[in-house]
Coordinates of C-alpha atoms in Angstrom, one line a residue:
M588 CA -16.7 1.9 -17.9
A589 CA -16.4 -0.5 -20.8
R590 CA -16.3 -4.1 -19.9
K591 CA -12.9 -5.8 -20.7
V592 CA -13.2 -8.5 -23.3
V593 CA -11.0 -11.5 -22.4
Q594 CA -9.2 -13.0 -25.4
G595 CA -7.5 -16.4 -25.5
P596 CA -7.9 -20.0 -26.6
I597 CA -10.8 -20.7 -24.2
R598 CA -12.7 -17.7 -25.3
D599 CA -12.0 -18.2 -29.0
K600 CA -12.7 -21.9 -29.4
E601 CA -13.3 -21.9 -33.2
K602 CA -10.1 -20.0 -33.9
T603 CA -8.2 -22.3 -31.7
K604 CA -9.7 -25.4 -33.4
Q605 CA -8.7 -24.0 -36.8
K606 CA -5.1 -23.5 -35.6
L607 CA -4.9 -27.0 -34.3
L608 CA -6.3 -28.3 -37.6
G609 CA -3.8 -26.2 -39.4
A610 CA -1.0 -27.6 -37.3
V611 CA -1.9 -31.1 -38.4
G612 CA -1.6 -30.0 -42.0
K613 CA 1.7 -28.3 -41.5
I614 CA 3.2 -31.4 -39.8
L615 CA 1.9 -33.6 -42.6
R616 CA 3.6 -31.4 -45.2
T617 CA 7.0 -31.2 -43.4
K618 CA 7.3 -34.3 -41.2
G619 CA 4.7 -36.7 -42.7
Y620 CA 2.1 -38.8 -40.8
A621 CA 4.8 -40.1 -38.4
G622 CA 5.1 -36.6 -36.9
L623 CA 1.4 -36.4 -35.9
K624 CA 2.0 -36.8 -32.1
V625 CA -0.1 -34.9 -29.6
S626 CA 2.8 -32.9 -28.2
K627 CA 4.1 -31.9 -31.6
I628 CA 0.6 -30.8 -32.8
A629 CA 0.1 -28.7 -29.7
A630 CA 3.6 -27.2 -30.0
V631 CA 3.2 -26.2 -33.7
A632 CA -0.3 -24.7 -32.9
G633 CA 1.1 -22.9 -29.9
F634 CA -1.4 -24.3 -27.4
D635 CA -1.4 -26.7 -24.4
K636 CA -2.1 -30.2 -25.6
K637 CA -5.1 -30.4 -23.2
L638 CA -7.0 -28.2 -25.6
I639 CA -6.9 -31.0 -28.2
Y640 CA -8.7 -33.3 -25.8
E641 CA -11.1 -30.5 -24.7
Y642 CA -12.1 -29.5 -28.2
F643 CA -11.8 -32.8 -30.2
G644 CA -11.8 -35.5 -27.5
S645 CA -8.6 -37.2 -28.7
T646 CA -5.7 -36.8 -31.2
D647 CA -7.3 -39.3 -33.5
K648 CA -10.5 -37.3 -33.6
L649 CA -8.5 -34.1 -34.4
I650 CA -6.7 -35.9 -37.2
D651 CA -10.0 -37.4 -38.4
E652 CA -11.6 -34.0 -38.7
Y653 CA -8.6 -32.7 -40.5
I654 CA -8.6 -35.5 -43.0
R655 CA -12.3 -34.9 -43.7
T656 CA -11.5 -31.2 -44.6
Q657 CA -9.0 -32.5 -47.2
D658 CA -10.5 -35.7 -48.5
Y659 CA -12.0 -35.0 -52.0
W660 CA -14.9 -37.4 -51.8
S661 CA -15.9 -36.3 -48.2
K662 CA -15.9 -32.6 -49.4
M663 CA -17.8 -33.5 -52.5
N664 CA -20.5 -35.1 -50.4
Q665 CA -20.9 -31.9 -48.4
D666 CA -21.1 -29.6 -51.5
N667 CA -24.4 -28.9 -53.2
I668 CA -23.4 -29.9 -56.7
E669 CA -26.0 -29.5 -59.4
V670 CA -25.5 -31.8 -62.3
D671 CA -28.0 -33.2 -64.8
I672 CA -28.2 -36.9 -64.1
S673 CA -30.6 -37.8 -67.0
D674 CA -27.6 -39.2 -68.9
G675 CA -27.2 -41.9 -66.3
G676 CA -24.3 -40.2 -64.4
K677 CA -21.9 -39.7 -67.4
E678 CA -21.3 -36.0 -66.8
L679 CA -21.3 -36.5 -63.1
S680 CA -18.6 -39.2 -63.4
K681 CA -16.5 -37.0 -65.6
M682 CA -16.8 -34.0 -63.2
A683 CA -16.0 -36.1 -60.1
I684 CA -13.0 -37.9 -61.5
L685 CA -11.5 -35.0 -63.4
N686 CA -11.9 -32.7 -60.3
Q687 CA -10.3 -35.4 -58.1
Y688 CA -7.3 -35.7 -60.5
E689 CA -6.8 -31.9 -60.3
Q690 CA -7.2 -31.6 -56.5
I691 CA -4.8 -34.3 -55.7
K692 CA -2.2 -32.5 -57.8
R693 CA -2.7 -29.2 -55.9
N694 CA -3.2 -30.6 -52.4
K695 CA 0.1 -31.8 -50.9
E696 CA -1.5 -32.7 -47.6
L697 CA -4.0 -34.9 -49.4
Q698 CA -1.1 -36.7 -51.1
K699 CA 0.4 -37.4 -47.7
I700 CA -3.0 -38.7 -46.5
I701 CA -3.3 -41.1 -49.4
L702 CA 0.2 -42.4 -48.9
W703 CA -0.6 -42.8 -45.2
G704 CA -3.6 -44.9 -46.1
L705 CA -1.6 -47.1 -48.4
S706 CA 1.3 -47.7 -46.0
E707 CA -0.5 -48.2 -42.6
S708 CA -3.6 -49.8 -41.3
K709 CA -5.4 -47.3 -39.1
P710 CA -9.0 -47.4 -37.8
L711 CA -9.6 -43.7 -38.6
L712 CA -8.3 -44.1 -42.2
K713 CA -10.4 -47.2 -42.7
K714 CA -13.5 -45.5 -41.3
I715 CA -13.1 -42.6 -43.8
A716 CA -12.4 -45.1 -46.6
D717 CA -15.6 -47.1 -45.7
E718 CA -17.6 -43.9 -45.7
R719 CA -16.2 -43.0 -49.1
E720 CA -17.3 -46.4 -50.4
E721 CA -20.8 -45.8 -48.9
M722 CA -21.1 -42.5 -50.7
G723 CA -19.9 -44.1 -53.9
E724 CA -22.4 -46.9 -53.5
L725 CA -25.2 -44.3 -53.4
L726 CA -24.1 -42.9 -56.6
F727 CA -23.8 -46.2 -58.3
K728 CA -27.0 -47.7 -56.9
N729 CA -29.3 -44.8 -57.6
I730 CA -27.8 -43.3 -60.8
V731 CA -25.3 -45.5 -62.6
D732 CA -26.6 -49.0 -62.0
P733 CA -30.1 -48.3 -63.3
H734 CA -28.5 -46.9 -66.5
F735 CA -26.2 -49.8 -67.2
K736 CA -28.4 -52.6 -65.8
E737 CA -26.7 -55.9 -66.2
K738 CA -23.5 -54.2 -67.3
S739 CA -23.2 -52.1 -64.2
T740 CA -20.4 -54.1 -62.7
R741 CA -18.3 -53.5 -65.8
Y742 CA -18.7 -49.7 -65.4
R743 CA -17.9 -49.9 -61.7
A744 CA -14.6 -51.7 -62.7
I745 CA -13.9 -48.9 -65.3
A746 CA -14.6 -46.2 -62.6
A747 CA -12.3 -48.0 -60.2
L748 CA -9.4 -48.0 -62.7
L749 CA -10.0 -44.3 -63.4
V750 CA -10.2 -43.2 -59.8
S751 CA -7.1 -45.3 -58.8
G752 CA -5.2 -44.0 -61.8
A753 CA -5.9 -40.4 -60.8
Y754 CA -4.4 -41.2 -57.4
Y755 CA -1.4 -43.1 -58.7
L756 CA -0.3 -40.7 -61.5
N757 CA -0.4 -37.7 -59.1
L758 CA 1.5 -39.5 -56.4
Y759 CA 4.1 -40.9 -58.8
T760 CA 4.9 -37.6 -60.5
A761 CA 4.9 -35.7 -57.2
H762 CA 7.4 -38.1 -55.5
N763 CA 9.4 -39.6 -58.4
A764 CA 9.8 -38.9 -62.1
S765 CA 7.7 -36.3 -64.0
T766 CA 7.0 -38.6 -66.9
F767 CA 4.8 -41.7 -67.2
C768 CA 4.5 -43.7 -70.4
G769 CA 6.5 -40.9 -72.0
I770 CA 4.0 -38.2 -71.0
D771 CA 5.2 -35.3 -69.0
L772 CA 2.6 -35.1 -66.2
K773 CA 4.1 -31.9 -64.8
S774 CA 3.2 -30.1 -68.0
D775 CA -0.2 -28.7 -68.9
E776 CA 0.0 -30.5 -72.2
G777 CA 0.6 -33.9 -70.5
R778 CA -2.1 -33.4 -67.9
N779 CA -4.5 -32.3 -70.6
E780 CA -3.9 -35.6 -72.5
I781 CA -4.7 -37.6 -69.3
E782 CA -7.9 -35.5 -68.8
K783 CA -9.0 -36.1 -72.4
A784 CA -8.4 -39.8 -72.0
I785 CA -10.5 -40.0 -68.8
S786 CA -13.4 -38.3 -70.6
E787 CA -13.0 -40.5 -73.7
I788 CA -13.0 -43.7 -71.6
I789 CA -16.2 -42.6 -69.8
D790 CA -17.8 -41.7 -73.2
F791 CA -16.9 -45.0 -74.6
A792 CA -18.2 -46.9 -71.6
Y793 CA -21.6 -45.1 -71.9
S794 CA -21.8 -45.7 -75.6
E795 CA -21.2 -49.4 -75.2
R796 CA -23.8 -50.1 -72.5

């Protein structure tokens, strides 16, 4: 007689975890970060809230894990990206910032997370922001700074403007008007102009070192 296989949330831990993580994303899309309460997450996932504590330890740790799956810089750190860095990080800078610009446009949950980080002071959001800075520091210290030498701070400032611009332009056009400085950022033509400008600014910065 074949042994009966018991199915359910306890037996299928990974599937349950993914459903709980998915519930966080669904709530962010529909209710915003204010809706991320333990009872609401459990209800949307269709499980008892005790599984959140059993599998993640706390609601904050569940949300933290979800944010890491969406955060562009956290995911970039986990990917094995092969880029020639003999140019002092020029092509790596282009790839990172242009890909970020595109991902924020496509990922509505990431947009909500960014807005959350701008509007509230939360330890879990600060922790991820600090880790993002640490990863960026490794890039600057080991690749960019040796290339720019005494002008490295200037390039860091340029990178800061480009990264923050990629955030803002996507958030602005997603939640308000579609045009910025007369450029339609919801059109392919408009977004291509922004992407070309990002590349040209990085090229200029490297040519002026």
